[in-house]
mmCIF file with all atom_site columns, C-alpha atoms in Angstrom:
data_model
loop_
_atom_site.group_PDB
_atom_site.id
_atom_site.type_symbol
_atom_site.label_atom_id
_atom_site.label_alt_id
_atom_site.label_comp_id
_atom_site.label_asym_id
_atom_site.label_entity_id
_atom_site.label_seq_id
_atom_site.pdbx_PDB_ins_code
_atom_site.Cartn_x
_atom_site.Cartn_y
_atom_site.Cartn_z
_atom_site.occupancy
_atom_site.B_iso_or_equiv
_atom_site.pdbx_formal_charge
_atom_site.auth_seq_id
_atom_site.auth_comp_id
_atom_site.auth_asym_id
_atom_site.auth_atom_id
_atom_site.pdbx_PDB_model_num
ATOM 1   C CA . UNK A 1 1   ? -9.733  -66.382 -20.786 1.00 37.00 ? 1246 UNK A CA 1
ATOM 2   C CA . UNK A 1 2   ? -7.749  -63.800 -18.933 1.00 42.00 ? 1247 UNK A CA 1
ATOM 3   C CA . UNK A 1 3   ? -9.250  -60.340 -18.797 1.00 55.00 ? 1248 UNK A CA 1
ATOM 4   C CA . UNK A 1 4   ? -6.081  -58.718 -17.665 1.00 66.00 ? 1249 UNK A CA 1
ATOM 5   C CA . UNK A 1 5   ? -2.660  -58.405 -19.077 1.00 78.00 ? 1250 UNK A CA 1
ATOM 6   C CA . UNK A 1 6   ? 0.283   -57.682 -16.884 1.00 83.00 ? 1251 UNK A CA 1
ATOM 7   C CA . UNK A 1 7   ? 3.659   -56.363 -17.719 1.00 85.00 ? 1252 UNK A CA 1
ATOM 8   C CA . UNK A 1 8   ? 6.359   -57.057 -17.388 1.00 90.00 ? 1253 UNK A CA 1
ATOM 9   C CA . UNK A 1 9   ? 6.021   -60.833 -17.307 1.00 91.00 ? 1254 UNK A CA 1
ATOM 10  C CA . UNK A 1 10  ? 9.238   -60.987 -15.318 1.00 94.00 ? 1255 UNK A CA 1
ATOM 11  C CA . UNK A 1 11  ? 11.150  -58.392 -13.342 1.00 95.00 ? 1256 UNK A CA 1
ATOM 12  C CA . UNK A 1 12  ? 14.507  -58.769 -11.645 1.00 97.00 ? 1257 UNK A CA 1
ATOM 13  C CA . UNK A 1 13  ? 15.802  -56.053 -9.323  1.00 97.00 ? 1258 UNK A CA 1
ATOM 14  C CA . UNK A 1 14  ? 18.236  -55.540 -6.456  1.00 97.00 ? 1259 UNK A CA 1
ATOM 15  C CA . UNK A 1 15  ? 17.193  -55.275 -2.832  1.00 98.00 ? 1260 UNK A CA 1
ATOM 16  C CA . UNK A 1 16  ? 16.299  -51.719 -1.932  1.00 98.00 ? 1261 UNK A CA 1
ATOM 17  C CA . UNK A 1 17  ? 15.098  -50.815 -5.409  1.00 98.00 ? 1262 UNK A CA 1
ATOM 18  C CA . UNK A 1 18  ? 11.479  -50.130 -6.279  1.00 98.00 ? 1263 UNK A CA 1
ATOM 19  C CA . UNK A 1 19  ? 9.413   -52.532 -8.378  1.00 97.00 ? 1264 UNK A CA 1
ATOM 20  C CA . UNK A 1 20  ? 6.544   -51.446 -10.589 1.00 97.00 ? 1265 UNK A CA 1
ATOM 21  C CA . UNK A 1 21  ? 4.082   -53.826 -12.173 1.00 96.00 ? 1266 UNK A CA 1
ATOM 22  C CA . UNK A 1 22  ? 1.291   -52.852 -14.560 1.00 96.00 ? 1267 UNK A CA 1
ATOM 23  C CA . UNK A 1 23  ? -2.067  -54.385 -15.271 1.00 95.00 ? 1268 UNK A CA 1
ATOM 24  C CA . UNK A 1 24  ? -4.636  -53.691 -17.978 1.00 95.00 ? 1269 UNK A CA 1
ATOM 25  C CA . UNK A 1 25  ? -8.187  -54.961 -18.164 1.00 94.00 ? 1270 UNK A CA 1
ATOM 26  C CA . UNK A 1 26  ? -11.055 -54.852 -20.602 1.00 92.00 ? 1271 UNK A CA 1
ATOM 27  C CA . UNK A 1 27  ? -14.421 -54.399 -18.911 1.00 89.00 ? 1272 UNK A CA 1
ATOM 28  C CA . UNK A 1 28  ? -15.933 -52.147 -16.255 1.00 91.00 ? 1273 UNK A CA 1
ATOM 29  C CA . UNK A 1 29  ? -15.098 -53.168 -12.721 1.00 91.00 ? 1274 UNK A CA 1
ATOM 30  C CA . UNK A 1 30  ? -16.277 -52.849 -9.132  1.00 90.00 ? 1275 UNK A CA 1
ATOM 31  C CA . UNK A 1 31  ? -12.754 -53.043 -7.819  1.00 93.00 ? 1276 UNK A CA 1
ATOM 32  C CA . UNK A 1 32  ? -9.275  -54.264 -8.669  1.00 95.00 ? 1277 UNK A CA 1
ATOM 33  C CA . UNK A 1 33  ? -7.186  -56.368 -6.339  1.00 95.00 ? 1278 UNK A CA 1
ATOM 34  C CA . UNK A 1 34  ? -3.555  -57.399 -6.193  1.00 96.00 ? 1279 UNK A CA 1
ATOM 35  C CA . UNK A 1 35  ? -2.396  -60.777 -4.934  1.00 96.00 ? 1280 UNK A CA 1
ATOM 36  C CA . UNK A 1 36  ? 0.968   -62.376 -4.303  1.00 97.00 ? 1281 UNK A CA 1
ATOM 37  C CA . UNK A 1 37  ? 1.791   -66.049 -4.813  1.00 97.00 ? 1282 UNK A CA 1
ATOM 38  C CA . UNK A 1 38  ? 4.901   -67.803 -3.580  1.00 94.00 ? 1283 UNK A CA 1
ATOM 39  C CA . UNK A 1 39  ? 6.086   -70.880 -5.477  1.00 85.00 ? 1284 UNK A CA 1
ATOM 40  C CA . UNK A 1 40  ? 2.711   -72.192 -6.642  1.00 73.00 ? 1285 UNK A CA 1
ATOM 41  C CA . UNK A 1 41  ? 1.075   -71.959 -3.248  1.00 85.00 ? 1286 UNK A CA 1
ATOM 42  C CA . UNK A 1 42  ? -2.068  -70.067 -2.324  1.00 90.00 ? 1287 UNK A CA 1
ATOM 43  C CA . UNK A 1 43  ? -2.653  -66.435 -3.184  1.00 95.00 ? 1288 UNK A CA 1
ATOM 44  C CA . UNK A 1 44  ? -2.255  -63.739 -0.559  1.00 95.00 ? 1289 UNK A CA 1
ATOM 45  C CA . UNK A 1 45  ? -4.418  -60.651 -0.824  1.00 95.00 ? 1290 UNK A CA 1
ATOM 46  C CA . UNK A 1 46  ? -2.320  -57.479 -0.838  1.00 96.00 ? 1291 UNK A CA 1
ATOM 47  C CA . UNK A 1 47  ? -4.590  -54.556 -1.551  1.00 96.00 ? 1292 UNK A CA 1
ATOM 48  C CA . UNK A 1 48  ? -7.968  -53.659 -3.036  1.00 95.00 ? 1293 UNK A CA 1
ATOM 49  C CA . UNK A 1 49  ? -8.800  -50.428 -4.845  1.00 95.00 ? 1294 UNK A CA 1
ATOM 50  C CA . UNK A 1 50  ? -12.373 -49.501 -5.692  1.00 94.00 ? 1295 UNK A CA 1
ATOM 51  C CA . UNK A 1 51  ? -13.384 -48.178 -9.072  1.00 94.00 ? 1296 UNK A CA 1
ATOM 52  C CA . UNK A 1 52  ? -13.990 -44.691 -7.635  1.00 95.00 ? 1297 UNK A CA 1
ATOM 53  C CA . UNK A 1 53  ? -10.519 -44.519 -6.071  1.00 96.00 ? 1298 UNK A CA 1
ATOM 54  C CA . UNK A 1 54  ? -7.403  -43.415 -7.888  1.00 97.00 ? 1299 UNK A CA 1
ATOM 55  C CA . UNK A 1 55  ? -4.635  -44.284 -5.480  1.00 98.00 ? 1300 UNK A CA 1
ATOM 56  C CA . UNK A 1 56  ? -4.210  -46.361 -2.367  1.00 97.00 ? 1301 UNK A CA 1
ATOM 57  C CA . UNK A 1 57  ? -1.319  -47.101 -0.024  1.00 96.00 ? 1302 UNK A CA 1
ATOM 58  C CA . UNK A 1 58  ? -0.591  -49.960 2.309   1.00 95.00 ? 1303 UNK A CA 1
ATOM 59  C CA . UNK A 1 59  ? 2.814   -50.064 3.932   1.00 97.00 ? 1304 UNK A CA 1
ATOM 60  C CA . UNK A 1 60  ? 5.392   -50.330 1.128   1.00 98.00 ? 1305 UNK A CA 1
ATOM 61  C CA . UNK A 1 61  ? 2.685   -50.837 -1.473  1.00 98.00 ? 1306 UNK A CA 1
ATOM 62  C CA . UNK A 1 62  ? 1.127   -48.171 -3.633  1.00 98.00 ? 1307 UNK A CA 1
ATOM 63  C CA . UNK A 1 63  ? -1.614  -48.948 -6.115  1.00 98.00 ? 1308 UNK A CA 1
ATOM 64  C CA . UNK A 1 64  ? -3.017  -46.627 -8.745  1.00 98.00 ? 1309 UNK A CA 1
ATOM 65  C CA . UNK A 1 65  ? -6.100  -47.105 -10.863 1.00 98.00 ? 1310 UNK A CA 1
ATOM 66  C CA . UNK A 1 66  ? -7.006  -45.323 -14.076 1.00 97.00 ? 1311 UNK A CA 1
ATOM 67  C CA . UNK A 1 67  ? -10.467 -46.443 -15.125 1.00 96.00 ? 1312 UNK A CA 1
ATOM 68  C CA . UNK A 1 68  ? -10.386 -44.320 -18.283 1.00 96.00 ? 1313 UNK A CA 1
ATOM 69  C CA . UNK A 1 69  ? -7.377  -46.320 -19.490 1.00 96.00 ? 1314 UNK A CA 1
ATOM 70  C CA . UNK A 1 70  ? -8.513  -49.504 -17.780 1.00 96.00 ? 1315 UNK A CA 1
ATOM 71  C CA . UNK A 1 71  ? -5.162  -49.910 -16.146 1.00 96.00 ? 1316 UNK A CA 1
ATOM 72  C CA . UNK A 1 72  ? -3.573  -50.217 -12.730 1.00 97.00 ? 1317 UNK A CA 1
ATOM 73  C CA . UNK A 1 73  ? -0.078  -50.281 -11.351 1.00 97.00 ? 1318 UNK A CA 1
ATOM 74  C CA . UNK A 1 74  ? 1.442   -51.767 -8.227  1.00 97.00 ? 1319 UNK A CA 1
ATOM 75  C CA . UNK A 1 75  ? 4.546   -50.162 -6.783  1.00 98.00 ? 1320 UNK A CA 1
ATOM 76  C CA . UNK A 1 76  ? 6.608   -51.938 -4.144  1.00 98.00 ? 1321 UNK A CA 1
ATOM 77  C CA . UNK A 1 77  ? 9.104   -49.593 -2.553  1.00 98.00 ? 1322 UNK A CA 1
ATOM 78  C CA . UNK A 1 78  ? 12.397  -50.547 -0.915  1.00 98.00 ? 1323 UNK A CA 1
ATOM 79  C CA . UNK A 1 79  ? 12.073  -54.146 -2.069  1.00 98.00 ? 1324 UNK A CA 1
ATOM 80  C CA . UNK A 1 80  ? 13.378  -57.069 -0.040  1.00 97.00 ? 1325 UNK A CA 1
ATOM 81  C CA . UNK A 1 81  ? 14.438  -60.575 -1.007  1.00 97.00 ? 1326 UNK A CA 1
ATOM 82  C CA . UNK A 1 82  ? 11.268  -61.822 0.712   1.00 96.00 ? 1327 UNK A CA 1
ATOM 83  C CA . UNK A 1 83  ? 9.196   -59.927 -1.867  1.00 97.00 ? 1328 UNK A CA 1
ATOM 84  C CA . UNK A 1 84  ? 10.280  -62.473 -4.486  1.00 97.00 ? 1329 UNK A CA 1
ATOM 85  C CA . UNK A 1 85  ? 7.027   -63.974 -5.746  1.00 97.00 ? 1330 UNK A CA 1
ATOM 86  C CA . UNK A 1 86  ? 4.472   -63.829 -8.536  1.00 96.00 ? 1331 UNK A CA 1
ATOM 87  C CA . UNK A 1 87  ? 2.099   -60.888 -8.428  1.00 97.00 ? 1332 UNK A CA 1
ATOM 88  C CA . UNK A 1 88  ? -1.377  -60.984 -9.955  1.00 96.00 ? 1333 UNK A CA 1
ATOM 89  C CA . UNK A 1 89  ? -3.955  -58.324 -10.537 1.00 96.00 ? 1334 UNK A CA 1
ATOM 90  C CA . UNK A 1 90  ? -7.582  -59.413 -10.415 1.00 95.00 ? 1335 UNK A CA 1
ATOM 91  C CA . UNK A 1 91  ? -10.728 -57.549 -11.348 1.00 94.00 ? 1336 UNK A CA 1
ATOM 92  C CA . UNK A 1 92  ? -14.079 -57.926 -9.672  1.00 90.00 ? 1337 UNK A CA 1
ATOM 93  C CA . UNK A 1 93  ? -16.683 -56.956 -12.259 1.00 82.00 ? 1338 UNK A CA 1
ATOM 94  C CA . UNK A 1 94  ? -20.419 -56.296 -11.982 1.00 76.00 ? 1339 UNK A CA 1
ATOM 95  C CA . UNK A 1 95  ? -22.405 -59.518 -12.257 1.00 70.00 ? 1340 UNK A CA 1
ATOM 96  C CA . UNK A 1 96  ? -25.957 -60.114 -13.447 1.00 67.00 ? 1341 UNK A CA 1
ATOM 97  C CA . UNK A 1 97  ? -26.322 -62.867 -10.876 1.00 66.00 ? 1342 UNK A CA 1
ATOM 98  C CA . UNK A 1 98  ? -25.166 -60.740 -7.899  1.00 66.00 ? 1343 UNK A CA 1
ATOM 99  C CA . UNK A 1 99  ? -22.416 -63.261 -7.448  1.00 73.00 ? 1344 UNK A CA 1
ATOM 100 C CA . UNK A 1 100 ? -18.775 -62.398 -7.526  1.00 79.00 ? 1345 UNK A CA 1
ATOM 101 C CA . UNK A 1 101 ? -15.841 -63.666 -9.488  1.00 87.00 ? 1346 UNK A CA 1
ATOM 102 C CA . UNK A 1 102 ? -12.285 -62.546 -9.946  1.00 92.00 ? 1347 UNK A CA 1
ATOM 103 C CA . UNK A 1 103 ? -10.670 -62.399 -13.349 1.00 93.00 ? 1348 UNK A CA 1
ATOM 104 C CA . UNK A 1 104 ? -6.911  -62.627 -13.063 1.00 94.00 ? 1349 UNK A CA 1
ATOM 105 C CA . UNK A 1 105 ? -4.104  -61.249 -15.122 1.00 93.00 ? 1350 UNK A CA 1
ATOM 106 C CA . UNK A 1 106 ? -1.234  -63.402 -16.271 1.00 92.00 ? 1351 UNK A CA 1
ATOM 107 C CA . UNK A 1 107 ? 1.014   -62.320 -13.451 1.00 94.00 ? 1352 UNK A CA 1
ATOM 108 C CA . UNK A 1 108 ? 4.450   -60.778 -13.030 1.00 95.00 ? 1353 UNK A CA 1
ATOM 109 C CA . UNK A 1 109 ? 7.286   -62.864 -11.643 1.00 96.00 ? 1354 UNK A CA 1
ATOM 110 C CA . UNK A 1 110 ? 9.328   -60.579 -9.405  1.00 97.00 ? 1355 UNK A CA 1
ATOM 111 C CA . UNK A 1 111 ? 12.809  -61.591 -8.314  1.00 97.00 ? 1356 UNK A CA 1
ATOM 112 C CA . UNK A 1 112 ? 14.575  -59.451 -5.734  1.00 98.00 ? 1357 UNK A CA 1
ATOM 113 C CA . UNK A 1 113 ? 18.273  -60.202 -5.546  1.00 97.00 ? 1358 UNK A CA 1
ATOM 114 C CA . UNK A 1 114 ? 20.012  -59.758 -2.188  1.00 93.00 ? 1359 UNK A CA 1
ATOM 115 C CA . UNK B 2 1   ? -8.598  -67.115 13.216  1.00 62.00 ? 412  UNK B CA 1
ATOM 116 C CA . UNK B 2 2   ? -7.970  -70.197 11.123  1.00 77.00 ? 413  UNK B CA 1
ATOM 117 C CA . UNK B 2 3   ? -7.449  -69.663 7.415   1.00 92.00 ? 414  UNK B CA 1
ATOM 118 C CA . UNK B 2 4   ? -8.997  -71.435 4.468   1.00 96.00 ? 415  UNK B CA 1
ATOM 119 C CA . UNK B 2 5   ? -8.265  -75.150 4.632   1.00 97.00 ? 416  UNK B CA 1
ATOM 120 C CA . UNK B 2 6   ? -8.058  -77.293 1.529   1.00 97.00 ? 417  UNK B CA 1
ATOM 121 C CA . UNK B 2 7   ? -7.689  -81.042 1.525   1.00 97.00 ? 418  UNK B CA 1
ATOM 122 C CA . UNK B 2 8   ? -5.929  -82.986 0.285   1.00 97.00 ? 419  UNK B CA 1
ATOM 123 C CA . UNK B 2 9   ? -2.792  -80.991 -0.550  1.00 96.00 ? 420  UNK B CA 1
ATOM 124 C CA . UNK B 2 10  ? -1.644  -83.391 -3.265  1.00 97.00 ? 421  UNK B CA 1
ATOM 125 C CA . UNK B 2 11  ? -3.496  -85.945 -5.325  1.00 97.00 ? 422  UNK B CA 1
ATOM 126 C CA . UNK B 2 12  ? -2.525  -88.285 -8.137  1.00 98.00 ? 423  UNK B CA 1
ATOM 127 C CA . UNK B 2 13  ? -5.316  -89.807 -10.191 1.00 98.00 ? 424  UNK B CA 1
ATOM 128 C CA . UNK B 2 14  ? -5.596  -91.840 -13.364 1.00 98.00 ? 425  UNK B CA 1
ATOM 129 C CA . UNK B 2 15  ? -7.415  -90.688 -16.495 1.00 98.00 ? 426  UNK B CA 1
ATOM 130 C CA . UNK B 2 16  ? -11.093 -91.540 -16.332 1.00 98.00 ? 427  UNK B CA 1
ATOM 131 C CA . UNK B 2 17  ? -11.293 -91.504 -12.558 1.00 98.00 ? 428  UNK B CA 1
ATOM 132 C CA . UNK B 2 18  ? -13.151 -88.901 -10.560 1.00 98.00 ? 429  UNK B CA 1
ATOM 133 C CA . UNK B 2 19  ? -11.916 -86.744 -7.716  1.00 98.00 ? 430  UNK B CA 1
ATOM 134 C CA . UNK B 2 20  ? -13.436 -84.717 -4.881  1.00 98.00 ? 431  UNK B CA 1
ATOM 135 C CA . UNK B 2 21  ? -11.638 -81.765 -3.323  1.00 98.00 ? 432  UNK B CA 1
ATOM 136 C CA . UNK B 2 22  ? -12.652 -80.137 -0.074  1.00 98.00 ? 433  UNK B CA 1
ATOM 137 C CA . UNK B 2 23  ? -12.519 -76.572 1.187   1.00 98.00 ? 434  UNK B CA 1
ATOM 138 C CA . UNK B 2 24  ? -13.316 -75.187 4.632   1.00 98.00 ? 435  UNK B CA 1
ATOM 139 C CA . UNK B 2 25  ? -13.681 -71.397 4.536   1.00 96.00 ? 436  UNK B CA 1
ATOM 140 C CA . UNK B 2 26  ? -12.840 -68.929 7.252   1.00 95.00 ? 437  UNK B CA 1
ATOM 141 C CA . UNK B 2 27  ? -15.409 -69.053 10.017  1.00 92.00 ? 438  UNK B CA 1
ATOM 142 C CA . UNK B 2 28  ? -18.212 -66.653 9.189   1.00 90.00 ? 439  UNK B CA 1
ATOM 143 C CA . UNK B 2 29  ? -17.439 -66.463 5.484   1.00 91.00 ? 440  UNK B CA 1
ATOM 144 C CA . UNK B 2 30  ? -20.389 -67.629 3.449   1.00 91.00 ? 441  UNK B CA 1
ATOM 145 C CA . UNK B 2 31  ? -18.986 -67.121 -0.036  1.00 92.00 ? 442  UNK B CA 1
ATOM 146 C CA . UNK B 2 32  ? -16.682 -69.805 -1.400  1.00 95.00 ? 443  UNK B CA 1
ATOM 147 C CA . UNK B 2 33  ? -15.102 -69.681 -4.845  1.00 96.00 ? 444  UNK B CA 1
ATOM 148 C CA . UNK B 2 34  ? -12.974 -72.170 -6.739  1.00 97.00 ? 445  UNK B CA 1
ATOM 149 C CA . UNK B 2 35  ? -10.203 -71.453 -9.233  1.00 97.00 ? 446  UNK B CA 1
ATOM 150 C CA . UNK B 2 36  ? -8.020  -73.587 -11.448 1.00 98.00 ? 447  UNK B CA 1
ATOM 151 C CA . UNK B 2 37  ? -4.422  -72.596 -12.067 1.00 97.00 ? 448  UNK B CA 1
ATOM 152 C CA . UNK B 2 38  ? -2.364  -74.065 -14.901 1.00 96.00 ? 449  UNK B CA 1
ATOM 153 C CA . UNK B 2 39  ? 0.828   -72.851 -16.582 1.00 92.00 ? 450  UNK B CA 1
ATOM 154 C CA . UNK B 2 40  ? -0.955  -72.498 -19.901 1.00 89.00 ? 451  UNK B CA 1
ATOM 155 C CA . UNK B 2 41  ? -4.269  -70.914 -18.928 1.00 92.00 ? 452  UNK B CA 1
ATOM 156 C CA . UNK B 2 42  ? -3.316  -69.155 -15.714 1.00 93.00 ? 453  UNK B CA 1
ATOM 157 C CA . UNK B 2 43  ? -5.917  -68.623 -13.016 1.00 95.00 ? 454  UNK B CA 1
ATOM 158 C CA . UNK B 2 44  ? -9.448  -69.345 -14.141 1.00 96.00 ? 455  UNK B CA 1
ATOM 159 C CA . UNK B 2 45  ? -12.693 -69.071 -12.241 1.00 95.00 ? 456  UNK B CA 1
ATOM 160 C CA . UNK B 2 46  ? -14.660 -72.295 -11.792 1.00 97.00 ? 457  UNK B CA 1
ATOM 161 C CA . UNK B 2 47  ? -17.657 -71.399 -9.637  1.00 93.00 ? 458  UNK B CA 1
ATOM 162 C CA . UNK B 2 48  ? -18.857 -69.517 -6.585  1.00 94.00 ? 459  UNK B CA 1
ATOM 163 C CA . UNK B 2 49  ? -21.217 -70.657 -3.857  1.00 94.00 ? 460  UNK B CA 1
ATOM 164 C CA . UNK B 2 50  ? -23.105 -68.615 -1.326  1.00 92.00 ? 461  UNK B CA 1
ATOM 165 C CA . UNK B 2 51  ? -25.506 -70.054 1.231   1.00 91.00 ? 462  UNK B CA 1
ATOM 166 C CA . UNK B 2 52  ? -25.452 -73.442 -0.503  1.00 94.00 ? 463  UNK B CA 1
ATOM 167 C CA . UNK B 2 53  ? -26.395 -71.916 -3.871  1.00 93.00 ? 464  UNK B CA 1
ATOM 168 C CA . UNK B 2 54  ? -24.192 -71.646 -6.926  1.00 93.00 ? 465  UNK B CA 1
ATOM 169 C CA . UNK B 2 55  ? -24.242 -67.968 -7.845  1.00 90.00 ? 466  UNK B CA 1
ATOM 170 C CA . UNK B 2 56  ? -21.671 -67.897 -10.588 1.00 89.00 ? 467  UNK B CA 1
ATOM 171 C CA . UNK B 2 57  ? -20.099 -70.383 -12.933 1.00 91.00 ? 468  UNK B CA 1
ATOM 172 C CA . UNK B 2 58  ? -17.080 -70.163 -15.187 1.00 93.00 ? 469  UNK B CA 1
ATOM 173 C CA . UNK B 2 59  ? -16.566 -71.678 -18.628 1.00 93.00 ? 470  UNK B CA 1
ATOM 174 C CA . UNK B 2 60  ? -15.758 -75.234 -17.665 1.00 96.00 ? 471  UNK B CA 1
ATOM 175 C CA . UNK B 2 61  ? -17.378 -78.441 -18.906 1.00 97.00 ? 472  UNK B CA 1
ATOM 176 C CA . UNK B 2 62  ? -20.068 -80.177 -16.906 1.00 96.00 ? 473  UNK B CA 1
ATOM 177 C CA . UNK B 2 63  ? -17.489 -82.638 -15.604 1.00 98.00 ? 474  UNK B CA 1
ATOM 178 C CA . UNK B 2 64  ? -16.639 -79.946 -13.086 1.00 98.00 ? 475  UNK B CA 1
ATOM 179 C CA . UNK B 2 65  ? -19.223 -79.557 -10.363 1.00 97.00 ? 476  UNK B CA 1
ATOM 180 C CA . UNK B 2 66  ? -19.411 -78.350 -6.825  1.00 97.00 ? 477  UNK B CA 1
ATOM 181 C CA . UNK B 2 67  ? -21.601 -77.913 -3.830  1.00 97.00 ? 478  UNK B CA 1
ATOM 182 C CA . UNK B 2 68  ? -21.711 -76.084 -0.541  1.00 97.00 ? 479  UNK B CA 1
ATOM 183 C CA . UNK B 2 69  ? -22.977 -77.379 2.750   1.00 97.00 ? 480  UNK B CA 1
ATOM 184 C CA . UNK B 2 70  ? -24.936 -75.580 5.454   1.00 95.00 ? 481  UNK B CA 1
ATOM 185 C CA . UNK B 2 71  ? -21.728 -74.967 7.413   1.00 94.00 ? 482  UNK B CA 1
ATOM 186 C CA . UNK B 2 72  ? -20.286 -73.206 4.305   1.00 95.00 ? 483  UNK B CA 1
ATOM 187 C CA . UNK B 2 73  ? -17.767 -75.972 3.625   1.00 97.00 ? 484  UNK B CA 1
ATOM 188 C CA . UNK B 2 74  ? -17.536 -76.660 -0.074  1.00 98.00 ? 485  UNK B CA 1
ATOM 189 C CA . UNK B 2 75  ? -16.509 -79.533 -2.274  1.00 98.00 ? 486  UNK B CA 1
ATOM 190 C CA . UNK B 2 76  ? -15.728 -79.651 -5.940  1.00 98.00 ? 487  UNK B CA 1
ATOM 191 C CA . UNK B 2 77  ? -15.860 -82.772 -8.042  1.00 98.00 ? 488  UNK B CA 1
ATOM 192 C CA . UNK B 2 78  ? -14.245 -83.560 -11.351 1.00 98.00 ? 489  UNK B CA 1
ATOM 193 C CA . UNK B 2 79  ? -15.473 -86.640 -13.143 1.00 96.00 ? 490  UNK B CA 1
ATOM 194 C CA . UNK B 2 80  ? -13.874 -88.569 -15.999 1.00 97.00 ? 491  UNK B CA 1
ATOM 195 C CA . UNK B 2 81  ? -10.502 -86.959 -15.412 1.00 98.00 ? 492  UNK B CA 1
ATOM 196 C CA . UNK B 2 82  ? -8.400  -85.870 -18.363 1.00 98.00 ? 493  UNK B CA 1
ATOM 197 C CA . UNK B 2 83  ? -4.680  -85.174 -18.475 1.00 97.00 ? 494  UNK B CA 1
ATOM 198 C CA . UNK B 2 84  ? -5.483  -81.487 -18.965 1.00 97.00 ? 495  UNK B CA 1
ATOM 199 C CA . UNK B 2 85  ? -7.206  -81.363 -15.590 1.00 98.00 ? 496  UNK B CA 1
ATOM 200 C CA . UNK B 2 86  ? -3.805  -81.494 -13.925 1.00 98.00 ? 497  UNK B CA 1
ATOM 201 C CA . UNK B 2 87  ? -3.614  -78.208 -12.073 1.00 97.00 ? 498  UNK B CA 1
ATOM 202 C CA . UNK B 2 88  ? -3.506  -76.396 -8.772  1.00 97.00 ? 499  UNK B CA 1
ATOM 203 C CA . UNK B 2 89  ? -7.074  -75.976 -7.539  1.00 98.00 ? 500  UNK B CA 1
ATOM 204 C CA . UNK B 2 90  ? -7.544  -73.029 -5.251  1.00 97.00 ? 501  UNK B CA 1
ATOM 205 C CA . UNK B 2 91  ? -10.446 -72.260 -2.986  1.00 97.00 ? 502  UNK B CA 1
ATOM 206 C CA . UNK B 2 92  ? -11.174 -68.769 -1.719  1.00 96.00 ? 503  UNK B CA 1
ATOM 207 C CA . UNK B 2 93  ? -13.600 -67.437 0.844   1.00 94.00 ? 504  UNK B CA 1
ATOM 208 C CA . UNK B 2 94  ? -14.863 -63.942 1.429   1.00 90.00 ? 505  UNK B CA 1
ATOM 209 C CA . UNK B 2 95  ? -17.149 -62.004 3.680   1.00 84.00 ? 506  UNK B CA 1
ATOM 210 C CA . UNK B 2 96  ? -19.812 -59.818 2.124   1.00 70.00 ? 507  UNK B CA 1
ATOM 211 C CA . UNK B 2 97  ? -19.528 -57.506 5.111   1.00 65.00 ? 508  UNK B CA 1
ATOM 212 C CA . UNK B 2 98  ? -15.831 -56.932 4.565   1.00 64.00 ? 509  UNK B CA 1
ATOM 213 C CA . UNK B 2 99  ? -15.305 -56.865 0.827   1.00 66.00 ? 510  UNK B CA 1
ATOM 214 C CA . UNK B 2 100 ? -12.348 -54.512 1.241   1.00 70.00 ? 511  UNK B CA 1
ATOM 215 C CA . UNK B 2 101 ? -10.363 -57.445 2.582   1.00 76.00 ? 512  UNK B CA 1
ATOM 216 C CA . UNK B 2 102 ? -10.657 -59.240 -0.708  1.00 86.00 ? 513  UNK B CA 1
ATOM 217 C CA . UNK B 2 103 ? -10.560 -62.972 -0.823  1.00 91.00 ? 514  UNK B CA 1
ATOM 218 C CA . UNK B 2 104 ? -8.637  -65.366 1.426   1.00 94.00 ? 515  UNK B CA 1
ATOM 219 C CA . UNK B 2 105 ? -7.195  -68.280 -0.476  1.00 96.00 ? 516  UNK B CA 1
ATOM 220 C CA . UNK B 2 106 ? -6.270  -71.712 0.733   1.00 96.00 ? 517  UNK B CA 1
ATOM 221 C CA . UNK B 2 107 ? -2.933  -73.331 -0.105  1.00 96.00 ? 518  UNK B CA 1
ATOM 222 C CA . UNK B 2 108 ? -4.556  -75.318 -2.863  1.00 96.00 ? 519  UNK B CA 1
ATOM 223 C CA . UNK B 2 109 ? -4.801  -78.926 -3.944  1.00 97.00 ? 520  UNK B CA 1
ATOM 224 C CA . UNK B 2 110 ? -2.243  -80.016 -6.522  1.00 97.00 ? 521  UNK B CA 1
ATOM 225 C CA . UNK B 2 111 ? -3.960  -82.553 -8.779  1.00 98.00 ? 522  UNK B CA 1
ATOM 226 C CA . UNK B 2 112 ? -1.903  -84.650 -11.150 1.00 98.00 ? 523  UNK B CA 1
ATOM 227 C CA . UNK B 2 113 ? -3.697  -86.823 -13.684 1.00 98.00 ? 524  UNK B CA 1
ATOM 228 C CA . UNK B 2 114 ? -1.615  -89.619 -15.200 1.00 97.00 ? 525  UNK B CA 1
#
């Protein structure tokens, strides 16, 4: 089952606009990660934010994390047509076995129109 | 450096058959995880291997199994295939020394069961 819920499920914007995607999760986490997927291919890691961080930037990406609300948001500024893809949040939670596993949200399909 | 390599890229099998998928992680990465992606269930964790040991397992039936070799390459096997096993199977590798980089995913193996 999916731990996370993302909204919106789909987002359509014009090039140059900003895109914001939200993610909620249910359990305590070590970190939260965002991935991008183009047309059913492999996932590309975008950014990781640790549970003790509140905000992180990477290029045109800005991620926030609110552990009290168990939520995160991904902001893509000055979007481009090449940003069209599905975006997933994934949580890495503490494990009794010392192993690691990601629990993914349902994803947001972003379409950037030229 | 070379990315995560998954073979084959596409596979068509008949119900009741078995299938083996292969994953070669990034050189130096000792953790390999497997995920199943379907339109209905999204991305779900199958299992994780580290140093040839399964550290974590998701909620999949025993028909799904895996292993990791001494060179960190991993295989997953699905026996007695069912139509519902049709999915994109993704392999991911990570380095414990560089967790901030998240996971690197392969392009996946698209399995179709007919």
